[in-house]
């Protein structure tokens, strides 16, 4: 393989990896979510035990919800969970959606192609809902 | 492009393995410092609180002096707080819920934001609704930073903005008597509502 081709292949791999999970996502999750949802999203964060409500496991909630539903909960809040829409930018909310999805995949027996979902709909500025037909597109993106 | 099949397959398999591993890796980041749950410490005080004017969750002006004669439970929280504030507001909510009807007219609750950049009256209203707050004796207050800063200072609350929607602040719930004097301060993430209710009884009995 020529160096040129190797570089192209490396670039593809790095772009793919960069789209899946980033330090920015981890920091965002650690700052805003980890206290209740815990390091793996199982609802066992240090604050969770003191709350008067049950913090659900992502395996029981996020895994069964659509991307649009997850985004709405993150933006609007639910119960005592904060509404992050006023504080976070859209790319940050998108990162949160993606990260919760990643955590919710643990131990799941997924089809091989599903593992590459995030490549398409991560923070790569691809209109992923439309590309995948994964969910109804957000209101602002619907054709008029 | 004429990539050799063997090299391409190796590359894709390597990327796939990495991605699969990434998706199954648990986060190792540390939570926000405030999320280390500590029981609240109760302090008995005698700190007169000066009058102040803020805006409530309906957008109406609010004057602290209008509550003279009532016990006032004041919490300093903000709506996107991911750690201490949910515990504090949940505790306040339990105080409101467990308060006997005969004492209800003698006690008022206030939540004062420590993040005026994000917490508009509308945002505060949504926050209160999500907690199931009864707004008849509980107001959520905000204002411009220059108006709020002296109020924080009067209660001894330190506030430090870390990022948009992420603020470090003294996790204080204060119990004010009918003369506008702070009598008890509960500093910490998890104040016991039973202790607060007992102190309310104490102050109502001593009037």
XYZ file of C-alpha atoms in Angstrom:
351
model
C 0.000 0.000 0.000
C 1.375 3.367 -0.940
C 1.898 6.022 1.680
C -0.789 8.135 0.027
C -3.379 5.377 0.305
C -2.340 4.621 3.861
C -2.838 8.287 4.744
C -6.312 8.294 3.237
C -7.228 5.177 5.170
C -5.823 6.636 8.378
C -7.757 9.842 7.819
C -10.963 7.834 7.394
C -10.311 5.953 10.624
C -9.516 9.127 12.569
C -12.584 10.951 11.257
C -14.746 7.958 12.144
C -13.335 7.729 15.666
C -13.629 11.472 16.171
C -17.314 11.352 15.341
C -18.107 8.660 17.879
C -16.893 9.718 21.252
C -14.954 12.781 22.233
C -13.439 14.290 25.351
C -15.936 17.129 25.037
C -18.778 14.636 25.396
C -17.160 12.980 28.389
C -16.613 16.315 30.125
C -20.171 17.389 29.386
C -21.517 14.126 30.776
C -19.262 14.286 33.842
C -20.339 17.859 34.623
C -24.068 17.630 33.973
C -25.234 14.018 34.091
C -22.856 11.789 36.031
C -23.997 12.959 39.496
C -27.362 11.235 39.048
C -26.962 8.854 36.110
C -23.589 7.445 37.185
C -20.473 6.614 35.161
C -22.181 4.015 32.995
C -25.699 5.468 32.879
C -27.130 2.898 35.249
C -28.587 5.509 37.616
C -26.083 4.977 40.420
C -24.399 8.387 40.605
C -23.399 9.810 44.007
C -26.437 12.100 44.106
C -28.955 9.457 43.016
C -29.163 7.679 46.379
C -30.173 10.933 48.097
C -32.906 11.868 45.651
C -36.537 11.198 46.561
C -37.067 9.698 43.090
C -35.654 6.700 41.228
C -33.001 7.485 38.607
C -33.580 5.056 35.748
C -30.971 2.971 33.949
C -30.245 4.062 30.367
C -30.573 0.407 29.382
C -34.266 0.635 30.337
C -34.971 4.124 29.046
C -32.607 5.635 26.489
C -32.207 2.330 24.670
C -35.964 2.164 24.066
C -36.448 5.778 23.044
C -35.996 7.535 19.739
C -33.332 10.167 19.276
C -36.025 12.841 19.093
C -37.498 11.683 22.416
C -34.087 11.672 24.107
C -33.267 15.126 22.788
C -36.611 16.478 24.018
C -36.005 15.154 27.539
C -32.506 16.676 27.628
C -33.776 20.023 26.360
C -37.036 20.274 28.329
C -36.103 18.316 31.456
C -38.250 15.668 33.084
C -39.321 15.581 36.718
C -36.398 16.879 38.717
C -33.974 16.448 35.826
C -32.864 19.914 34.672
C -33.939 21.374 31.334
C -30.689 21.984 29.478
C -32.102 23.772 26.448
C -31.576 27.283 27.781
C -28.042 26.645 29.013
C -26.446 24.439 26.381
C -25.859 25.003 22.683
C -27.414 22.699 20.084
C -24.121 20.871 19.413
C -23.737 20.308 23.166
C -27.253 18.893 23.419
C -26.439 16.732 20.401
C -23.330 15.475 22.176
C -25.416 14.586 25.222
C -27.897 12.696 23.061
C -25.104 10.770 21.399
C -23.306 9.982 24.622
C -26.415 8.685 26.364
C -27.053 6.529 23.293
C -23.518 5.165 23.447
C -23.884 4.268 27.128
C -27.264 2.675 26.473
C -25.732 0.271 23.950
C -23.651 -1.580 26.549
C -24.173 -5.305 26.417
C -26.740 -4.982 23.685
C -26.666 -7.558 20.949
C -26.843 -5.098 18.078
C -26.687 -5.662 14.374
C -23.275 -4.812 12.961
C -24.564 -1.840 11.019
C -26.110 -0.268 14.112
C -22.639 0.166 15.607
C -21.919 2.592 12.829
C -25.050 4.681 13.469
C -23.085 7.293 15.374
C -20.768 7.772 12.413
C -23.667 9.243 10.534
C -25.609 11.086 13.173
C -22.912 12.347 15.518
C -21.747 15.952 15.594
C -20.666 15.735 11.945
C -23.302 18.199 10.767
C -24.972 15.534 8.712
C -28.792 15.749 8.660
C -28.861 12.310 10.159
C -32.570 12.006 10.826
C -33.253 12.456 7.171
C -30.388 10.261 5.976
C -31.304 7.309 8.122
C -35.030 7.897 8.318
C -34.312 7.226 11.981
C -36.814 9.662 13.413
C -39.121 12.370 12.401
C -36.926 15.373 11.558
C -37.120 18.285 14.017
C -39.765 20.895 13.284
C -37.289 23.466 12.023
C -35.851 21.023 9.474
C -39.149 19.883 8.012
C -39.675 20.944 4.399
C -42.157 23.776 4.102
C -9.123 4.292 -6.072
C -7.212 1.036 -6.106
C -6.707 0.048 -2.462
C -5.464 -3.440 -1.819
C -8.358 -5.532 -0.413
C -6.211 -6.948 2.413
C -5.143 -3.513 3.677
C -8.672 -2.158 3.397
C -10.155 -5.080 5.332
C -7.529 -4.746 8.073
C -8.231 -1.002 8.315
C -11.995 -1.416 8.527
C -11.727 -4.235 11.068
C -9.363 -2.110 13.195
C -11.724 0.872 13.049
C -14.735 -1.332 13.841
C -13.007 -2.947 16.799
C -11.995 0.453 18.127
C -15.492 1.853 17.718
C -17.104 -1.161 19.352
C -14.685 -0.869 22.238
C -15.383 2.865 22.525
C -19.097 2.315 22.750
C -18.748 -0.200 25.550
C -16.303 1.749 27.650
C -17.706 3.361 30.805
C -16.821 6.993 31.457
C -14.098 7.567 33.993
C -14.544 11.320 34.481
C -15.002 12.824 37.919
C -18.352 14.363 38.797
C -18.742 18.040 39.531
C -17.224 18.754 42.983
C -20.641 19.629 44.424
C -21.974 16.203 43.568
C -20.085 14.674 46.482
C -23.078 14.251 48.680
C -22.601 15.616 52.167
C -25.272 16.038 54.820
C -26.187 19.667 55.430
C -24.827 21.332 58.541
C -27.317 23.296 60.657
C -26.209 26.586 62.112
C -28.091 28.804 64.542
C -27.643 32.485 63.682
C -28.921 35.985 64.279
C -28.319 37.766 60.992
C -30.694 40.606 59.981
C -31.460 40.484 56.252
C -31.932 43.857 54.520
C -34.962 44.356 52.283
C -34.593 43.527 48.623
C -36.693 43.547 45.464
C -36.553 40.857 42.775
C -38.804 39.440 40.040
C -40.891 36.312 40.599
C -41.541 33.400 38.225
C -44.635 35.090 36.830
C -42.651 38.202 35.939
C -44.146 40.287 38.749
C -41.991 42.382 41.099
C -41.455 40.950 44.559
C -40.482 42.816 47.739
C -39.013 40.832 50.627
C -40.528 43.178 53.214
C -44.052 42.093 52.194
C -43.373 38.811 54.021
C -42.794 40.442 57.428
C -44.619 38.510 60.112
C -44.117 35.181 58.352
C -41.362 32.620 58.586
C -39.533 32.497 55.263
C -37.512 29.540 54.032
C -35.057 30.761 51.382
C -32.988 28.491 49.110
C -30.231 29.531 46.707
C -30.376 27.286 43.656
C -30.312 27.399 39.857
C -32.364 25.395 37.398
C -29.608 23.606 35.443
C -27.706 22.646 38.575
C -26.879 18.944 38.229
C -26.056 18.060 41.823
C -26.851 19.988 45.030
C -29.867 22.019 43.896
C -32.163 19.082 43.082
C -31.549 17.799 46.615
C -32.190 21.221 48.137
C -35.365 21.864 46.153
C -36.612 18.338 46.841
C -36.072 18.999 50.553
C -37.954 22.321 50.336
C -40.742 20.531 48.475
C -41.013 18.015 51.326
C -41.169 20.865 53.862
C -44.027 22.435 51.903
C -45.816 19.095 51.599
C -45.455 18.074 55.252
C -46.345 21.465 56.677
C -49.657 21.154 58.580
C -52.492 23.263 57.159
C -52.776 25.358 60.346
C -49.132 26.513 59.926
C -49.293 26.987 56.183
C -50.350 30.618 56.311
C -47.424 31.417 58.635
C -44.680 30.047 56.380
C -43.512 31.184 52.942
C -40.872 29.628 50.663
C -38.512 31.382 48.255
C -36.005 30.018 45.758
C -33.512 32.633 44.618
C -31.489 31.831 41.517
C -27.702 31.913 41.446
C -27.689 31.925 37.640
C -29.518 34.986 36.309
C -27.914 34.480 32.891
C -30.108 31.433 32.243
C -32.915 31.577 34.811
C -35.589 33.861 33.396
C -39.029 33.944 35.079
C -40.328 31.544 32.434
C -37.500 29.053 33.036
C -38.084 29.254 36.799
C -41.799 28.595 36.321
C -41.056 25.444 34.300
C -38.603 24.325 36.987
C -41.216 24.773 39.711
C -43.831 22.902 37.699
C -41.508 19.948 37.147
C -41.042 19.689 40.916
C -44.787 19.881 41.531
C -44.390 23.018 43.631
C -47.530 24.611 45.037
C -46.977 28.232 44.027
C -49.521 29.588 46.529
C -46.812 30.003 49.188
C -43.627 29.551 47.141
C -42.054 32.020 44.727
C -39.002 31.509 42.519
C -37.024 34.714 42.098
C -34.579 36.177 39.632
C -33.247 39.580 38.514
C -30.292 41.156 36.769
C -26.865 40.196 38.115
C -26.266 43.634 39.665
C -29.561 43.314 41.582
C -28.978 39.749 42.729
C -25.346 40.121 43.812
C -26.134 42.218 46.940
C -28.852 39.726 47.911
C -26.416 36.810 47.685
C -23.966 38.818 49.759
C -26.550 39.660 52.419
C -27.164 35.947 52.967
C -23.451 35.106 52.822
C -23.798 33.138 49.603
C -20.765 32.952 47.321
C -21.435 32.522 43.599
C -18.887 31.703 40.918
C -19.840 31.186 37.281
C -17.951 28.280 35.670
C -19.671 28.140 32.292
C -23.047 28.943 30.815
C -25.520 27.095 33.011
C -22.828 25.811 35.381
C -22.347 27.769 38.605
C -20.581 27.043 41.878
C -22.473 28.467 44.837
C -22.897 28.112 48.575
C -25.648 25.512 48.993
C -27.645 27.491 51.564
C -31.196 27.148 52.797
C -31.980 29.880 55.325
C -34.874 30.137 57.772
C -35.885 33.757 58.378
C -38.117 34.800 61.265
C -41.039 37.226 61.134
C -38.749 40.197 61.784
C -36.509 39.479 58.800
C -33.679 37.917 60.799
C -31.927 34.744 59.627
C -32.211 32.325 62.544
C -31.088 29.049 61.019
C -28.826 28.229 58.082
C -28.591 24.770 56.524
C -25.442 24.538 54.418
C -24.964 21.415 52.343
C -26.476 19.410 49.603
C -28.939 17.327 51.514
C -30.818 19.190 54.267
C -33.195 17.026 56.273
C -36.739 18.360 55.887
C -37.634 16.985 59.337
C -34.963 19.171 60.961
C -36.262 22.216 59.087
C -39.856 21.439 60.119
C -38.725 21.121 63.743
C -36.995 24.525 63.572
C -40.126 26.044 62.011
C -42.107 24.693 64.969
C -39.514 26.154 67.327
C -39.762 29.644 65.813
C -43.563 29.569 65.527
C -43.775 28.535 69.170
C -41.436 31.264 70.346
C -43.345 34.142 68.774
